[in-house]
Amino acid sequence: MSAPDAKSPPPVLPAIEPQPPALPTVLGPGTPICLIGMMGCGKSTVGRRIANLLGRVFIDADRELEARCGVPVSTIFELEGEDGFRRRESHLIDELTRREGIVLATGGGAVTVAQNREFMRARCFVVYLQAGAGELWHRLRNDRVRPLLQTADPRARILELVSTRDPLYRETAHRVVRTSRHPVERTAIDILAVLPPPLQPTDPQP
């Protein structure tokens, strides 16, 4: 038997992971599409593109919370701590997941609250944009804004967050789409491909 070729490239993982077909309790043309995943995975950028393609309104939960509070997320963390921020975030997610016709990008830690996971999975079609810790570090290594990365070893912090949150993302999501280093358009097309029929574009925008 010949030895395996040491130079053979690693197998290419599919962009879309298989996922059980369980869907929201009520699924119709206006059902919110919710993007979840780690900070830096591209939720906001991809979400805007998806909203444009589907003729929907895009909402970034963190930016919406900042607009309502009048201060950046980092200031909310500083004044109220993470617990205070999560309480505000949960109230907002409860409201936004009831809104029809939107594409919602949540904060990376929204899934750490069980009630948020329940709201999103029951009321929205949820897509987990999955990216590995190495890719996230590449994207976030120069970040000086996100509160959870303001540590002595932000790379280790990313590894820790991926380890603890990945199971929660998978528990919440109806589908998992890998982002890797794919361009935004490729990821948007992958997401359109996994949307159930009621959410498919009837007259997609260019």
CSV table of C-alpha atoms in Angstrom, one decimal:
chain,number,residue,atom,x,y,z
A,1,MET,CA,0.0,0.0,0.0
A,2,SER,CA,1.5,3.4,-1.0
A,3,ALA,CA,1.9,6.0,1.6
A,4,PRO,CA,-0.5,8.9,1.6
A,5,ASP,CA,0.7,12.0,-0.3
A,6,ALA,CA,1.9,14.4,2.4
A,7,LYS,CA,1.2,17.3,0.1
A,8,SER,CA,-2.5,16.5,-0.4
A,9,PRO,CA,-4.6,19.5,0.5
A,10,PRO,CA,-7.0,19.1,3.5
A,11,PRO,CA,-10.6,18.4,2.6
A,12,VAL,CA,-12.8,21.4,1.9
A,13,LEU,CA,-15.6,21.6,4.4
A,14,PRO,CA,-19.0,22.5,3.0
A,15,ALA,CA,-20.1,26.1,3.6
A,16,ILE,CA,-23.5,24.9,4.8
A,17,GLU,CA,-23.6,22.3,7.6
A,18,PRO,CA,-26.4,19.8,7.8
A,19,GLN,CA,-29.0,20.7,10.4
A,20,PRO,CA,-32.2,19.2,11.7
A,21,PRO,CA,-35.2,20.7,9.8
A,22,ALA,CA,-37.0,22.0,13.0
A,23,LEU,CA,-38.4,25.4,12.1
A,24,PRO,CA,-40.1,28.2,14.1
A,25,THR,CA,-43.6,27.5,15.4
A,26,VAL,CA,-45.1,30.0,13.0
A,27,LEU,CA,-43.3,30.5,9.7
A,28,GLY,CA,-44.5,32.9,7.1
A,29,PRO,CA,-43.2,35.5,4.6
A,30,GLY,CA,-42.7,38.1,7.4
A,31,THR,CA,-40.9,35.8,9.8
A,32,PRO,CA,-37.7,37.6,11.0
A,33,ILE,CA,-34.4,36.3,9.8
A,34,CYS,CA,-31.9,36.3,12.7
A,35,LEU,CA,-28.2,36.1,12.3
A,36,ILE,CA,-26.2,34.9,15.3
A,37,GLY,CA,-22.5,34.2,15.8
A,38,MET,CA,-19.3,35.4,17.4
A,39,MET,CA,-18.2,39.0,17.2
A,40,GLY,CA,-16.3,39.5,14.0
A,41,CYS,CA,-18.1,36.7,12.0
A,42,GLY,CA,-19.7,39.2,9.7
A,43,LYS,CA,-23.3,39.4,11.0
A,44,SER,CA,-23.8,43.1,10.3
A,45,THR,CA,-22.1,43.2,6.9
A,46,VAL,CA,-23.8,40.0,5.6
A,47,GLY,CA,-27.1,41.0,7.3
A,48,ARG,CA,-27.2,44.3,5.3
A,49,ARG,CA,-26.7,42.4,2.1
A,50,ILE,CA,-29.3,39.8,2.9
A,51,ALA,CA,-31.8,42.6,3.7
A,52,ASN,CA,-31.1,44.3,0.4
A,53,LEU,CA,-31.5,41.1,-1.6
A,54,LEU,CA,-34.8,40.3,0.1
A,55,GLY,CA,-36.2,43.9,0.3
A,56,ARG,CA,-36.2,43.7,4.1
A,57,VAL,CA,-35.3,46.2,6.9
A,58,PHE,CA,-31.9,45.5,8.5
A,59,ILE,CA,-31.5,46.0,12.3
A,60,ASP,CA,-28.2,45.6,14.2
A,61,ALA,CA,-29.2,44.9,17.8
A,62,ASP,CA,-26.1,46.5,19.3
A,63,ARG,CA,-26.5,49.7,17.2
A,64,GLU,CA,-30.2,49.9,18.0
A,65,LEU,CA,-29.4,49.6,21.7
A,66,GLU,CA,-26.8,52.3,21.4
A,67,ALA,CA,-29.3,54.6,19.6
A,68,ARG,CA,-31.9,54.1,22.4
A,69,CYS,CA,-29.4,54.6,25.2
A,70,GLY,CA,-27.5,57.4,23.6
A,71,VAL,CA,-24.1,55.8,24.5
A,72,PRO,CA,-21.9,53.1,23.0
A,73,VAL,CA,-22.1,49.5,24.1
A,74,SER,CA,-18.7,49.9,25.8
A,75,THR,CA,-20.1,52.7,28.0
A,76,ILE,CA,-23.1,50.5,29.0
A,77,PHE,CA,-20.6,47.8,30.0
A,78,GLU,CA,-18.5,50.3,32.0
A,79,LEU,CA,-21.5,51.8,33.9
A,80,GLU,CA,-23.7,48.7,34.4
A,81,GLY,CA,-21.5,45.8,33.8
A,82,GLU,CA,-22.2,42.8,31.5
A,83,ASP,CA,-25.3,41.8,33.6
A,84,GLY,CA,-26.8,45.3,33.1
A,85,PHE,CA,-26.0,45.2,29.4
A,86,ARG,CA,-27.6,41.7,29.0
A,87,ARG,CA,-30.8,42.9,30.7
A,88,ARG,CA,-31.2,45.7,28.3
A,89,GLU,CA,-30.3,43.5,25.4
A,90,SER,CA,-32.9,40.9,26.4
A,91,HIS,CA,-35.7,43.5,26.5
A,92,LEU,CA,-34.7,44.6,23.0
A,93,ILE,CA,-34.5,41.1,21.6
A,94,ASP,CA,-37.9,40.3,23.0
A,95,GLU,CA,-39.3,43.4,21.1
A,96,LEU,CA,-37.3,42.9,17.8
A,97,THR,CA,-38.1,39.2,17.4
A,98,ARG,CA,-41.8,40.1,17.3
A,99,ARG,CA,-41.2,42.5,14.4
A,100,GLU,CA,-42.0,41.2,10.9
A,101,GLY,CA,-40.0,41.6,7.7
A,102,ILE,CA,-36.6,42.3,9.3
A,103,VAL,CA,-33.1,40.8,9.1
A,104,LEU,CA,-31.7,41.0,12.7
A,105,ALA,CA,-28.0,40.8,13.6
A,106,THR,CA,-27.7,40.1,17.3
A,107,GLY,CA,-24.7,40.7,19.5
A,108,GLY,CA,-22.3,37.8,19.9
A,109,GLY,CA,-23.3,37.2,23.5
A,110,ALA,CA,-27.1,37.3,23.1
A,111,VAL,CA,-27.3,33.5,23.2
A,112,THR,CA,-25.8,33.4,26.7
A,113,VAL,CA,-29.3,34.2,28.0
A,114,ALA,CA,-31.7,31.2,27.8
A,115,GLN,CA,-34.7,33.5,27.2
A,116,ASN,CA,-33.1,35.1,24.2
A,117,ARG,CA,-32.4,31.7,22.7
A,118,GLU,CA,-36.0,30.7,23.2
A,119,PHE,CA,-37.3,34.0,21.7
A,120,MET,CA,-35.1,33.7,18.6
A,121,ARG,CA,-35.7,30.1,17.9
A,122,ALA,CA,-39.4,30.3,18.4
A,123,ARG,CA,-40.1,33.5,16.5
A,124,CYS,CA,-37.3,33.8,13.9
A,125,PHE,CA,-35.5,31.7,11.3
A,126,VAL,CA,-32.0,31.7,12.8
A,127,VAL,CA,-28.8,31.3,10.9
A,128,TYR,CA,-25.5,30.8,12.8
A,129,LEU,CA,-22.6,32.3,10.9
A,130,GLN,CA,-19.8,30.1,12.1
A,131,ALA,CA,-16.1,31.1,12.0
A,132,GLY,CA,-13.1,29.5,13.6
A,133,ALA,CA,-11.2,31.1,16.4
A,134,GLY,CA,-8.2,31.7,14.2
A,135,GLU,CA,-10.2,33.5,11.6
A,136,LEU,CA,-11.9,35.6,14.2
A,137,TRP,CA,-8.5,36.6,15.7
A,138,HIS,CA,-7.3,37.6,12.3
A,139,ARG,CA,-10.3,39.9,11.9
A,140,LEU,CA,-10.3,41.3,15.5
A,141,ARG,CA,-6.6,41.4,16.4
A,142,ASN,CA,-6.6,45.2,16.1
A,143,ASP,CA,-9.9,45.8,17.8
A,144,ARG,CA,-9.8,48.3,20.7
A,145,VAL,CA,-13.5,48.8,21.2
A,146,ARG,CA,-15.2,45.6,22.1
A,147,PRO,CA,-15.4,45.3,25.9
A,148,LEU,CA,-14.9,41.6,26.1
A,149,LEU,CA,-11.6,41.8,24.3
A,150,GLN,CA,-10.1,44.4,26.6
A,151,THR,CA,-7.9,41.9,28.4
A,152,ALA,CA,-4.2,41.1,28.6
A,153,ASP,CA,-4.6,38.2,26.2
A,154,PRO,CA,-7.5,38.9,23.7
A,155,ARG,CA,-6.6,35.9,21.6
A,156,ALA,CA,-7.1,33.5,24.5
A,157,ARG,CA,-10.3,35.3,25.3
A,158,ILE,CA,-11.6,34.6,21.7
A,159,LEU,CA,-10.7,30.9,22.1
A,160,GLU,CA,-12.6,30.8,25.4
A,161,LEU,CA,-15.7,32.6,24.0
A,162,VAL,CA,-15.8,30.3,21.0
A,163,SER,CA,-15.5,27.2,23.2
A,164,THR,CA,-18.4,28.3,25.5
A,165,ARG,CA,-20.7,29.9,22.9
A,166,ASP,CA,-20.5,27.5,20.0
A,167,PRO,CA,-22.8,24.9,21.6
A,168,LEU,CA,-25.3,27.7,22.4
A,169,TYR,CA,-25.3,29.0,18.8
A,170,ARG,CA,-25.9,25.5,17.5
A,171,GLU,CA,-28.7,25.0,20.0
A,172,THR,CA,-30.4,28.2,18.8
A,173,ALA,CA,-29.8,28.0,15.0
A,174,HIS,CA,-32.1,26.4,12.4
A,175,ARG,CA,-29.1,26.4,10.0
A,176,VAL,CA,-25.3,26.8,10.3
A,177,VAL,CA,-23.4,28.6,7.5
A,178,ARG,CA,-19.6,28.7,7.6
A,179,THR,CA,-18.1,32.2,6.8
A,180,SER,CA,-14.4,31.4,6.8
A,181,ARG,CA,-12.8,33.9,4.5
A,182,HIS,CA,-15.6,33.9,2.0
A,183,PRO,CA,-16.6,37.2,0.4
A,184,VAL,CA,-19.8,38.7,1.7
A,185,GLU,CA,-21.7,37.9,-1.5
A,186,ARG,CA,-20.8,34.2,-1.3
A,187,THR,CA,-22.0,34.0,2.3
A,188,ALA,CA,-25.2,35.9,1.4
A,189,ILE,CA,-25.9,33.4,-1.4
A,190,ASP,CA,-25.3,30.5,1.0
A,191,ILE,CA,-27.8,32.0,3.4
A,192,LEU,CA,-30.4,32.5,0.7
A,193,ALA,CA,-29.9,28.8,-0.2
A,194,VAL,CA,-31.0,27.6,3.2
A,195,LEU,CA,-34.0,29.8,3.7
A,196,PRO,CA,-37.3,27.8,3.8
A,197,PRO,CA,-39.8,28.5,0.9
A,198,PRO,CA,-41.9,31.1,2.7
A,199,LEU,CA,-38.8,33.3,3.2
A,200,GLN,CA,-37.3,32.8,-0.3
A,201,PRO,CA,-37.1,36.0,-2.4
A,202,THR,CA,-40.0,36.4,-4.8
A,203,ASP,CA,-38.4,39.4,-6.6
A,204,PRO,CA,-34.7,39.5,-5.4
A,205,GLN,CA,-32.9,42.8,-5.6
A,206,PRO,CA,-29.6,43.0,-7.5
